[in-house]
Tab-separated table of C-alpha atoms and ligand atoms in Angstrom:
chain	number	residue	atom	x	y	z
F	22	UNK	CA	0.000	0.000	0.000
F	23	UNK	CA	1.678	3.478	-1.209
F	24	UNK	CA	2.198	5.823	2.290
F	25	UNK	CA	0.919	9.150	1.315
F	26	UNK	CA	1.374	12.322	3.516
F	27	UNK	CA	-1.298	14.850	3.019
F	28	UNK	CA	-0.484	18.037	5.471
F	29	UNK	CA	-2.840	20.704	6.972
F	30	UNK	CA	-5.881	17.890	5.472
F	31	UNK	CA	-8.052	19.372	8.342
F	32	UNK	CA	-8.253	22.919	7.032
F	33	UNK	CA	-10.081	24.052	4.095
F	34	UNK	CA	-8.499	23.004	0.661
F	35	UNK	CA	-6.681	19.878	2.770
F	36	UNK	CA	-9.796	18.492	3.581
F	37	UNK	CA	-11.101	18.302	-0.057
F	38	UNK	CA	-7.932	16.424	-1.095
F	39	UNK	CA	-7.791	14.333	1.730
F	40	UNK	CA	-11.748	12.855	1.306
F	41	UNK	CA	-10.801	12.784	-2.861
F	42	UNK	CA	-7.986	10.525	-2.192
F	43	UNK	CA	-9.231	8.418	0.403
F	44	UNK	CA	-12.256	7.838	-1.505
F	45	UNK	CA	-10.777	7.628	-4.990
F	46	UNK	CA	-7.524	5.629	-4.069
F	47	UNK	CA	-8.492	2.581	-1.404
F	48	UNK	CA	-4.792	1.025	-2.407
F	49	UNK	CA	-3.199	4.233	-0.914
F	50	UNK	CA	-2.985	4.748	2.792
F	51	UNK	CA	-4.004	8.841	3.530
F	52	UNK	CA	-1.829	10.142	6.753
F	53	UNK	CA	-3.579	13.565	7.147
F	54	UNK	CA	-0.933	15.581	9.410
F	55	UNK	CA	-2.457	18.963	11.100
F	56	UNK	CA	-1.433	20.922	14.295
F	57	UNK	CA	-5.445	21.791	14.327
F	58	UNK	CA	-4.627	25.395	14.652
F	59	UNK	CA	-7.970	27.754	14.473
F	60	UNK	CA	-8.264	26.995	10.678
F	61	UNK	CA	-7.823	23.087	11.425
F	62	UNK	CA	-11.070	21.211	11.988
F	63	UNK	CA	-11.628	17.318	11.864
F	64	UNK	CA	-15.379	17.680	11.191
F	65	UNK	CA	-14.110	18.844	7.742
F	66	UNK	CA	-13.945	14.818	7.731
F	67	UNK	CA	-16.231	13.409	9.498
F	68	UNK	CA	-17.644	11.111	6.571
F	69	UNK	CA	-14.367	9.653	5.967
F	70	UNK	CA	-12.640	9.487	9.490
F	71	UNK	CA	-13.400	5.770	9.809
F	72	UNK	CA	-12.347	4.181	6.546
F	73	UNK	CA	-9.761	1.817	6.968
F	74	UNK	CA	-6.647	3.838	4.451
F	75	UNK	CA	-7.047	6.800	6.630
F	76	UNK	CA	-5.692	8.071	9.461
F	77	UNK	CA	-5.062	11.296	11.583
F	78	UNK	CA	-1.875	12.879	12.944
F	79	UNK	CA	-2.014	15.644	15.284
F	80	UNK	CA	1.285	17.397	14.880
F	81	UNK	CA	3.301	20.436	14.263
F	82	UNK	CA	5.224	20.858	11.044
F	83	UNK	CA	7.886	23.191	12.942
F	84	UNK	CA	8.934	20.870	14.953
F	85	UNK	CA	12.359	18.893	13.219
F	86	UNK	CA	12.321	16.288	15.703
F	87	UNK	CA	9.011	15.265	15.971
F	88	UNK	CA	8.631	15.499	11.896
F	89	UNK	CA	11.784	13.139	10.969
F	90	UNK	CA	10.435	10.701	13.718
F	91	UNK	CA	7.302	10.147	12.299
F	92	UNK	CA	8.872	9.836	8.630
F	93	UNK	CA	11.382	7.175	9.899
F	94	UNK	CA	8.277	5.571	10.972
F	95	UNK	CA	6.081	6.041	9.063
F	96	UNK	CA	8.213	6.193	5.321
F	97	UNK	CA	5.766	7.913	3.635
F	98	UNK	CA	6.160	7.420	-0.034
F	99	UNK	CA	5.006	10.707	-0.793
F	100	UNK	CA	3.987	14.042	0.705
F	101	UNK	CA	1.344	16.401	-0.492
F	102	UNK	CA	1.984	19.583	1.461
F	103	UNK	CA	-1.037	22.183	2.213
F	104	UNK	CA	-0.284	22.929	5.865
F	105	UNK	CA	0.450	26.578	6.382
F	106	UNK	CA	-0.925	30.265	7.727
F	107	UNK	CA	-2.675	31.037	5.248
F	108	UNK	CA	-4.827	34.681	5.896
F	109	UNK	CA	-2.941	38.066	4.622
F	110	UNK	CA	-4.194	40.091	7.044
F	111	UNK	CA	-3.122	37.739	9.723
F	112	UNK	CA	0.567	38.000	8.397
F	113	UNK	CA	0.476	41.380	8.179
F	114	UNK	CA	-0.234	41.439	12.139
F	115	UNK	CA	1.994	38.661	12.865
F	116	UNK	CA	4.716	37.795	10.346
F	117	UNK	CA	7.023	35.335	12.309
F	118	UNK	CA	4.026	32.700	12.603
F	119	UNK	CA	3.954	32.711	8.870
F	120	UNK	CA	7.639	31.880	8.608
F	121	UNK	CA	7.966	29.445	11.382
F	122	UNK	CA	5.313	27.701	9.600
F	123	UNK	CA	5.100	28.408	6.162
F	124	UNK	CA	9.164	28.866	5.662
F	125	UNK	CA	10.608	26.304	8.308
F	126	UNK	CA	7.783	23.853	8.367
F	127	UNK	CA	8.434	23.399	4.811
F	128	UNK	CA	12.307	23.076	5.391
F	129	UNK	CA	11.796	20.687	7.804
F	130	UNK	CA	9.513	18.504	5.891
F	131	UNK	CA	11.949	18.499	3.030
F	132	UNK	CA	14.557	17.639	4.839
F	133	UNK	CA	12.544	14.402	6.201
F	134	UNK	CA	11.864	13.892	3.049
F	135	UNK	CA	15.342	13.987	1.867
F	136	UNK	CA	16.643	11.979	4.432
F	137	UNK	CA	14.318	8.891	4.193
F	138	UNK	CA	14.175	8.949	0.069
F	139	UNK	CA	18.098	10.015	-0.495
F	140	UNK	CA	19.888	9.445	2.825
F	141	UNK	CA	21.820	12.172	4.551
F	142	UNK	CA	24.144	12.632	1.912
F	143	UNK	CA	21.785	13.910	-0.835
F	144	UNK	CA	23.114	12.237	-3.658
F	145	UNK	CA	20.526	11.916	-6.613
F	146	UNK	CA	19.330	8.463	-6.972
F	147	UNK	CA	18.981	6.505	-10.143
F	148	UNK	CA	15.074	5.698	-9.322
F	149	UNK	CA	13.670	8.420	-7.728
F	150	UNK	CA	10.122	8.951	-9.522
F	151	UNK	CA	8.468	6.542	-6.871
F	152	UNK	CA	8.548	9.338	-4.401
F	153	UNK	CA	7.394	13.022	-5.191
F	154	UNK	CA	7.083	16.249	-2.811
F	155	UNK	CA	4.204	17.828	-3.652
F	156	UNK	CA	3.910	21.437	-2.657
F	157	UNK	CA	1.093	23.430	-2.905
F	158	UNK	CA	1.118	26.902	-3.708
F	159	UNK	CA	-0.382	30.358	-4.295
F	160	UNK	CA	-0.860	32.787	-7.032
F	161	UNK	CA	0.245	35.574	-4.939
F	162	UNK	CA	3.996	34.747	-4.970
F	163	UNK	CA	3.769	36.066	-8.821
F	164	UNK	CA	2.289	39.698	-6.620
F	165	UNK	CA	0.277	42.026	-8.259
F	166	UNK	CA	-1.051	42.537	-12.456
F	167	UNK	CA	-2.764	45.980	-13.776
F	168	UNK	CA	-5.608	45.797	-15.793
F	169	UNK	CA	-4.050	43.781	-18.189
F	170	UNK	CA	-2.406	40.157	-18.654
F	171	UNK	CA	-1.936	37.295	-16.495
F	172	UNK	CA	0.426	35.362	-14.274
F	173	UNK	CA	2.041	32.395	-16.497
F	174	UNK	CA	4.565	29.625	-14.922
F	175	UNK	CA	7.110	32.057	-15.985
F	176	UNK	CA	6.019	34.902	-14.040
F	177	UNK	CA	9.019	36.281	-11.455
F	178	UNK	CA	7.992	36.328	-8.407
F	179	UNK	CA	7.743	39.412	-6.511
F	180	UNK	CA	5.285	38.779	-3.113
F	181	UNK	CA	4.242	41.791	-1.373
F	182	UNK	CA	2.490	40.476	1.763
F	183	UNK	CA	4.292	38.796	4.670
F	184	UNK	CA	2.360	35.673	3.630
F	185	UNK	CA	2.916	35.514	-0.051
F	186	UNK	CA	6.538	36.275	0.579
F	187	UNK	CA	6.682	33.535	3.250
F	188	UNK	CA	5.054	31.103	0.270
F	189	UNK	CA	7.184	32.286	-2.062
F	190	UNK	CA	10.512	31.658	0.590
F	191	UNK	CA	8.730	27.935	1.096
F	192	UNK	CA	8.839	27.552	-3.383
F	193	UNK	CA	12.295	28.876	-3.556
F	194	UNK	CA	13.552	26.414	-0.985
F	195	UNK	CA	11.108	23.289	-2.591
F	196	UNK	CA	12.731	24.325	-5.776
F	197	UNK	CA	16.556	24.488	-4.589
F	198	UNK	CA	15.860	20.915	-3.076
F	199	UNK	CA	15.169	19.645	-6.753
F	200	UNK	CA	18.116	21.718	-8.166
F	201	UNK	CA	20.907	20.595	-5.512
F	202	UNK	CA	19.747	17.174	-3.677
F	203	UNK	CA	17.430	15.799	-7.077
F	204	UNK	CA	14.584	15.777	-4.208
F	205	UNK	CA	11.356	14.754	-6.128
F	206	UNK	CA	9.435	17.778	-6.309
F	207	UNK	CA	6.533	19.373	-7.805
F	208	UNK	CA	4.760	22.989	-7.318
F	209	UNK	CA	1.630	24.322	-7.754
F	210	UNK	CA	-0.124	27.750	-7.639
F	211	UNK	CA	-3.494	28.489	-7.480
F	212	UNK	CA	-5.683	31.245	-7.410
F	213	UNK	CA	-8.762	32.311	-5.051
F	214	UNK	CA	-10.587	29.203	-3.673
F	215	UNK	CA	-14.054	29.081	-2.544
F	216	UNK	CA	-16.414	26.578	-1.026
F	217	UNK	CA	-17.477	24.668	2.036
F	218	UNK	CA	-15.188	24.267	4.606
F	219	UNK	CA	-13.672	27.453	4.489
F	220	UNK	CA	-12.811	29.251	7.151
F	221	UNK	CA	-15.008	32.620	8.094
F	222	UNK	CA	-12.470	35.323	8.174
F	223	UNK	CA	-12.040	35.035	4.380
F	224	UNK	CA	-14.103	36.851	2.246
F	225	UNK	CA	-16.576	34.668	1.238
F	226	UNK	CA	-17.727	32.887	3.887
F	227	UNK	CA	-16.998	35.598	5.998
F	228	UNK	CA	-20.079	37.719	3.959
F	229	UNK	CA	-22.155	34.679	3.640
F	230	UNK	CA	-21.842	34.672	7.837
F	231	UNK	CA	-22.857	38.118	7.776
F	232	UNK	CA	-25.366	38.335	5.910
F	233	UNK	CA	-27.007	35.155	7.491
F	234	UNK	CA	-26.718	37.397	10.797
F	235	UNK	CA	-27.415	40.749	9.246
F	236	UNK	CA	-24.020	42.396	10.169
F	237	UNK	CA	-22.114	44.445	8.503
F	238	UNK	CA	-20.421	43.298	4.862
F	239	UNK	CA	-16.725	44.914	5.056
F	240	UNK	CA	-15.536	45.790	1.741
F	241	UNK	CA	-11.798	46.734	1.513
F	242	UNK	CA	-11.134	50.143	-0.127
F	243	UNK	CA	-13.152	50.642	-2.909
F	244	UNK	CA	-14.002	47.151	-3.754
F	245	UNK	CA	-12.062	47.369	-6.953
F	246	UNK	CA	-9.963	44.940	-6.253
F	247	UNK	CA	-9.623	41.570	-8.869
F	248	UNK	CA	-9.703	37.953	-7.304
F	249	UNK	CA	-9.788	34.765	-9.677
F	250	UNK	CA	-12.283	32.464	-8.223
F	251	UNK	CA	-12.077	28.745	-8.053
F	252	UNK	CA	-14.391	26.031	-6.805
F	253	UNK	CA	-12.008	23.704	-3.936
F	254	UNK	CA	-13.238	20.724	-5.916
F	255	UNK	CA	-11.909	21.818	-8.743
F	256	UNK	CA	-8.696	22.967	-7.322
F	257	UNK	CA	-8.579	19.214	-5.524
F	258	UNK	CA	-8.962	17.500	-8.961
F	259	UNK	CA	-5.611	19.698	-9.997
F	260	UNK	CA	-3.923	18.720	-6.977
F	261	UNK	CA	-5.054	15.129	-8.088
F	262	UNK	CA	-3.901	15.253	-11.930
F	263	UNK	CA	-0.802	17.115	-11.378
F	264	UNK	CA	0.486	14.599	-8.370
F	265	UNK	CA	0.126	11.777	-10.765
F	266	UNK	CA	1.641	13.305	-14.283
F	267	UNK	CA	3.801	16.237	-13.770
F	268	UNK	CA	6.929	16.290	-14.634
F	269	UNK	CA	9.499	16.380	-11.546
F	270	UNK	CA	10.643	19.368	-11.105
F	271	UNK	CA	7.721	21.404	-12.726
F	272	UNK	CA	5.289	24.062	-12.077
F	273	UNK	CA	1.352	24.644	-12.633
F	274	UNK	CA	-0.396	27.528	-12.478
F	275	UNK	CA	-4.002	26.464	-11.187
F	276	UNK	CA	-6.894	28.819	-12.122
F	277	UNK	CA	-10.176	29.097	-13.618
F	278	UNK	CA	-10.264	31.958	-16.002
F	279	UNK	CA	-12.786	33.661	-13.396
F	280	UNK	CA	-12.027	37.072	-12.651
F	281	UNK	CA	-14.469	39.213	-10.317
F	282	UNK	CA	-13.847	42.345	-8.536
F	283	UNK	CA	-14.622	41.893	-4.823
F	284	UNK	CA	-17.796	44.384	-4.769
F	285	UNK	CA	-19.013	42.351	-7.873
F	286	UNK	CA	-18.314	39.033	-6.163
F	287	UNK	CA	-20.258	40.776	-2.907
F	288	UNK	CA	-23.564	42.087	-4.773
F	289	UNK	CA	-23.602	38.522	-6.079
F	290	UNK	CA	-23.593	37.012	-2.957
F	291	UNK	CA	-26.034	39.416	-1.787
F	292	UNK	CA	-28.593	38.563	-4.347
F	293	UNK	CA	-28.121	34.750	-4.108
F	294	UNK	CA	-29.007	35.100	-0.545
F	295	UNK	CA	-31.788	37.394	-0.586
F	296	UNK	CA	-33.385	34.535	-2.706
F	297	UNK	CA	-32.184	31.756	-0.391
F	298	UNK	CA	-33.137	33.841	2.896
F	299	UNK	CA	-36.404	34.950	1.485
F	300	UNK	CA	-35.340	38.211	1.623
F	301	UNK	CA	-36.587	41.441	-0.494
F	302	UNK	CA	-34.730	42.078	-3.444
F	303	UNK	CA	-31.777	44.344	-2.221
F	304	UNK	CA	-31.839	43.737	1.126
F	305	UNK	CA	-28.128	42.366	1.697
F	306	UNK	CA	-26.682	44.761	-0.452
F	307	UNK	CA	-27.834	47.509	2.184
F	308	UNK	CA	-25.105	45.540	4.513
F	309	UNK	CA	-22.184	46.744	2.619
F	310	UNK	CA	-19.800	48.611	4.170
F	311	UNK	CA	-16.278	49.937	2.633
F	312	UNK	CA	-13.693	49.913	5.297
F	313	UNK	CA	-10.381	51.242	5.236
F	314	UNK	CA	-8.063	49.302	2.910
F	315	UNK	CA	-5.603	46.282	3.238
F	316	UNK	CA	-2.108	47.532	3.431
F	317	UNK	CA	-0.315	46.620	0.400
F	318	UNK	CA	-3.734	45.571	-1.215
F	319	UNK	CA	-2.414	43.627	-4.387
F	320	UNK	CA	-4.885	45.132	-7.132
F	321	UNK	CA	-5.721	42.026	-9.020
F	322	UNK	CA	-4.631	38.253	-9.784
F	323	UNK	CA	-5.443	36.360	-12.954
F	324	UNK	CA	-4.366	32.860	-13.694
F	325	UNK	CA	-3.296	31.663	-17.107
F	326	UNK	CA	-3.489	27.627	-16.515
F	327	UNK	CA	-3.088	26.880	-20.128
F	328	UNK	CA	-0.164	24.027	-19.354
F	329	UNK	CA	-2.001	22.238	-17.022
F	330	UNK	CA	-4.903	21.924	-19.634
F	331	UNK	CA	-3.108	21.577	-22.549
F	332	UNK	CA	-0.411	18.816	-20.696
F	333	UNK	CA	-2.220	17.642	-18.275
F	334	UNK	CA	-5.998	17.981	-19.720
F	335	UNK	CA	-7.039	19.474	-16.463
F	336	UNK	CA	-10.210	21.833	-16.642
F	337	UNK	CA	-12.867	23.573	-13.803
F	338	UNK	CA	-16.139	22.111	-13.917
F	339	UNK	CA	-18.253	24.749	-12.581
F	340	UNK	CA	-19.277	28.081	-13.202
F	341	UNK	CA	-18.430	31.039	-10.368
F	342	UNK	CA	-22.817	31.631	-10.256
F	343	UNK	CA	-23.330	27.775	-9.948
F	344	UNK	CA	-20.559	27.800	-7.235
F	345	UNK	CA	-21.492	30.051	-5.176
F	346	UNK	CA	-25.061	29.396	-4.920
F	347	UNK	CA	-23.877	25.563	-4.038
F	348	UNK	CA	-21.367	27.191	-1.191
F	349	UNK	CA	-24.444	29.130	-0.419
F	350	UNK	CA	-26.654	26.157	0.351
F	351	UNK	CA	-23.811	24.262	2.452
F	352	UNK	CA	-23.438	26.997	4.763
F	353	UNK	CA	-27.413	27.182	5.480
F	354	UNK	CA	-27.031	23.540	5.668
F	355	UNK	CA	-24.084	23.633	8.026
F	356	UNK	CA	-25.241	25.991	11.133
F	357	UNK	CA	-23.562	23.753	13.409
F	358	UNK	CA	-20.303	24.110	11.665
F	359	UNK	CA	-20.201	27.680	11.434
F	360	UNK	CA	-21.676	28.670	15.287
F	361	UNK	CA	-18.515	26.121	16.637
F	362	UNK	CA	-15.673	27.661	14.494
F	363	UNK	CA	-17.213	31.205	15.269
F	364	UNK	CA	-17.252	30.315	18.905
F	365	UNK	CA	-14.004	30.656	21.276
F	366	UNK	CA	-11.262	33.337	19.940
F	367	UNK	CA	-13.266	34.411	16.641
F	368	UNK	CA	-15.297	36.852	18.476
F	369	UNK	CA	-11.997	38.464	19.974
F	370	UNK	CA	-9.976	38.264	16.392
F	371	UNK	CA	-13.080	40.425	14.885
F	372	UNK	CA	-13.192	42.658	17.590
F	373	UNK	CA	-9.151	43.253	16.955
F	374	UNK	CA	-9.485	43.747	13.309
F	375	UNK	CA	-11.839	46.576	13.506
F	376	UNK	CA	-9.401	48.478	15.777
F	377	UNK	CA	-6.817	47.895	13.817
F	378	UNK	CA	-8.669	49.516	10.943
G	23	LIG	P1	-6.334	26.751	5.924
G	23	LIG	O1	-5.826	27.878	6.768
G	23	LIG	O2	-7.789	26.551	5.789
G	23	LIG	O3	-5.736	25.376	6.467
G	23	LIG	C1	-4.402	25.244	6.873
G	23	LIG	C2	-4.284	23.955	7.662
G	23	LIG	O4	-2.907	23.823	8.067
G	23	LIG	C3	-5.124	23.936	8.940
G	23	LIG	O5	-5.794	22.710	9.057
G	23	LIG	C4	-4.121	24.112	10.045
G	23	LIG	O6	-4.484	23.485	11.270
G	23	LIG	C5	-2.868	23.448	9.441
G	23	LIG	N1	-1.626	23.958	10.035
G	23	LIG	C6	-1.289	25.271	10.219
G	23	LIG	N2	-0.088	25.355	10.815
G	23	LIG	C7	0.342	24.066	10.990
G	23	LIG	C8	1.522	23.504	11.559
G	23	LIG	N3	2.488	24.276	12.074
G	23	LIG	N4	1.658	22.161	11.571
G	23	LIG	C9	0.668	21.369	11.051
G	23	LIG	N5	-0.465	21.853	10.531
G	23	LIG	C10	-0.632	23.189	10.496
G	23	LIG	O7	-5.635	26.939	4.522
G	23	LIG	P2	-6.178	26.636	3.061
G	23	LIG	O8	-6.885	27.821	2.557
G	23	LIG	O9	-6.833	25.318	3.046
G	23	LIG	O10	-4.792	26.541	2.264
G	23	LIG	C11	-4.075	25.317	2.178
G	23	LIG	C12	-2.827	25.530	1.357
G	23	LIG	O11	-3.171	25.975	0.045
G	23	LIG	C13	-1.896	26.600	1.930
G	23	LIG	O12	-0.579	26.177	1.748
G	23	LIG	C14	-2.191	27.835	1.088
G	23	LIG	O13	-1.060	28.672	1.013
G	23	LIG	C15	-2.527	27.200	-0.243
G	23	LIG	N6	-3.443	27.974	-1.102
G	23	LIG	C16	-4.637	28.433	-0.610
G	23	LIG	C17	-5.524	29.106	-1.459
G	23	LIG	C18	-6.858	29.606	-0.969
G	23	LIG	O14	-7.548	30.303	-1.720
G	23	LIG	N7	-7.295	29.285	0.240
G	23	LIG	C19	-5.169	29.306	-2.793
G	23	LIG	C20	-3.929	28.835	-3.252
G	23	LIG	C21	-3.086	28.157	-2.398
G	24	LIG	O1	-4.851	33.980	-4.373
G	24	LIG	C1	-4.748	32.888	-3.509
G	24	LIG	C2	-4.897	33.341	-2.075
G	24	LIG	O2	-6.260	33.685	-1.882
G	24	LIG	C3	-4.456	32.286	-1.074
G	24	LIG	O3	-3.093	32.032	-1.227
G	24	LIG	C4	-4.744	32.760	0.359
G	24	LIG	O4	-4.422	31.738	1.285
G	24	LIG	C5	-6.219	33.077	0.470
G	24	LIG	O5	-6.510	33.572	1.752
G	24	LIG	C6	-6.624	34.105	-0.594
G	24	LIG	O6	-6.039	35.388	-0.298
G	24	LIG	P1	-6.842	36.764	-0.460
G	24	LIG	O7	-6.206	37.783	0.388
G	24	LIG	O8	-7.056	37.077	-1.892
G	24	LIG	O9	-8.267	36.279	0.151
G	24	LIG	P2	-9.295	37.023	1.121
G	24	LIG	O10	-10.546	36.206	1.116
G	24	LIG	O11	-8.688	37.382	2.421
G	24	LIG	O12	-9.598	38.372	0.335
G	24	LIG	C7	-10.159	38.356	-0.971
G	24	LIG	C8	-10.283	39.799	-1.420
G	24	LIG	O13	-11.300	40.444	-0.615
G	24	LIG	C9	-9.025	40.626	-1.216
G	24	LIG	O14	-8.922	41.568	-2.264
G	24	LIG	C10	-9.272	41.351	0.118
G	24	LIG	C11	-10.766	41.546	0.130
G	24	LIG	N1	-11.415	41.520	1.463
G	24	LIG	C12	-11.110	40.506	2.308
G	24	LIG	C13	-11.705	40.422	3.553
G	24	LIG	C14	-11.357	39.316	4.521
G	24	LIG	C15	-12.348	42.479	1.789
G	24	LIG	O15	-12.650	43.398	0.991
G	24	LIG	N2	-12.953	42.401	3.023
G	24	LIG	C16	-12.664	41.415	3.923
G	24	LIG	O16	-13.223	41.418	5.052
């Protein structure tokens, strides 16, 4: 049975990769690492928590001696790696979280890697395909476009947030494993996901939990601002395709041609919901309220994922309308989830925000 490591498989995207592979591969077994930090939560996978080719490991990806223990262990054969911080304005409050995790986590899971695939002295090996180091990415290590054109594969990076620059540190150092030890390794980046699961302090389920509640909607700046929407399915299908075909070494831009400014994606959401709440047409939109802006507010991201189609015949199989009126409906559906993540600290991290703007 092939080992896989799936990190951070109890936060949002994680948990859609980790129920796709348990379900879709019964000869792998799924080891689903997470520390269970706010954004971690096993009822993300409840359904599949008792099938026999999963299991859970509670566990911190900073910490180098507990991580090479379990991988002399365990020996995964490979690693898919999601676990990180992964909210802007949370890095822009506290940056060193977002490089003890995103930068040295990764480091140290490399290095485990490295060590049970290659041995200590990091000599390539003539059969090394077996194994692969998947790490999973962002669009916003490529930083910020104008009104025109798109991030390719070849894009330079050039983050501007302490979290993309923390991604882009944990790329540079997945890609210098490749280029001096031959480590296995792919990378991905991906634009804006959306749908269940996902945690309320982002935009989208943040307004949907507003609006359900009739608070305010806060719209950065002027609302101009361009995000490229994908469905987490969809992105989990990438994540899918790409760990069984790409080439080592190589790079995918994930995206789905699906660019919305935030006050557009907003008003949509409003209407949806008026419908779903039973509310007069109009009503949300009266909850919108522009706040002052992000600092270093990256204007827009747009994905050009024309390798992974054309190499890898990925494509998104939803519509951004279709989506959202589907995460719509598994929020409604899923009171419970939302009043126990929105329970404890959230309340206090809200309350902080707002000061802070
Ligand atoms: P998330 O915040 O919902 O989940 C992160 C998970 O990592 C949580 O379960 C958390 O408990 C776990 N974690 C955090 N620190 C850990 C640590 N030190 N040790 C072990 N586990 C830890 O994040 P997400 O939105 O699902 O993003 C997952 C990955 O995908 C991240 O690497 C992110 O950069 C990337 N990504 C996200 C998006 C997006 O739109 N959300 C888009 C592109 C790429
Ligand atoms: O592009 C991929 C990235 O998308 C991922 O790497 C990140 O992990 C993920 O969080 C997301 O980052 P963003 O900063 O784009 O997502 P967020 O939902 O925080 O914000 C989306 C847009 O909405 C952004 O322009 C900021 C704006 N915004 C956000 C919040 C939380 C608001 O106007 N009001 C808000 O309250």
């Amino acid at each position: 049975m092939k080992k896989i490591l799936i990190t951070g498989g109890a936060g949002f995207i994680g948990s859609h990769v980790v129920r796709l592979f348990v379900n879709k591969y019964p000869d792998y077994k799924i080891f689903n690492l997470d520390k269970l930090t706010y954004a971690g939560n096993l009822e993300n996978l409840k359904d599949i928590e008792s099938k026999s080719n999963y299991k859970f490991v509670k566990g911190d990806i900073t910490d180098a001696h507990f991580i090479n223990n379990l991988f002399q262990e365990e020996k995964f054969d490979s690693v898919i790696h999601l676990a990180a911080e992964s909210h802007v304005d949370r890095s822009i409050s506290n940056p060193l979280e977002f490089v003890q995790t995103n930068v040295i986590g990764t480091v140290n899971l490399l290095n485990a890697a490295k060590e049970i695939w290659m041995g200590n002295i990091g000599l390539p090996t003539s059969d090394i395909r077996p194994h692969l180091f998947y790490h999973v990415s962002t669009d916003e290590v490529y930083g910020s476009l104008g009104d025109e054109g798109l991030f390719t594969e070849e894009t330079s990076y050039d983050p501007h947030s302490p979290y993309s620059a923390s991604k882009a540190a944990s790329d540079h150092f997945v890609r210098a494993y490749f280029d001096t030890y031959n480590l296995p390794v792919v990378i991905s980046n991906c634009s804006n996901n959306y749908g269940p699961n996902h945690f309320p302090e982002k935009l989208i389920p943040l307004c949907i939990h507003n609006i359900k509640n009739n608070k305010p909607l806060p719209i950065y700046g002027k609302g101009e601002n361009v995000r490229d929407w994908l469905f987490v399915e969809d992105h989990a299908n990438a994540i899918d395709v790409i760990f069984h075909n790409a080439k080592l070494g190589s790079t995918y831009n994930i995206g789905g041609h699906n660019e919305w400014t935030n006050i557009d994606v907003i008003r949509l959401l409003c209407k949806i919901m008026d419908k779903k709440l039973g509310r007069a047409e109009g009503e949300n939109e009266k909850l919108i309220t522009f706040v002052k802006d992000r600092a270093g507010h990256d204007l827009r991201y747009a994905i050009d994922s024309t390798k992974l189609q054309n190499e890898l015949g990925w494509k998104p199989s939803l519509q951004f309308e279709e989506g959202l009126a589907k995460t719509v409906d598994w929020y409604l559906a899923n009171e419970e989830w939302l009043t126990q993540v929105t329970s404890g600290n959230y309340q206090k991290y809200y309350e902080q925000q707002y000061v802070a703007r």
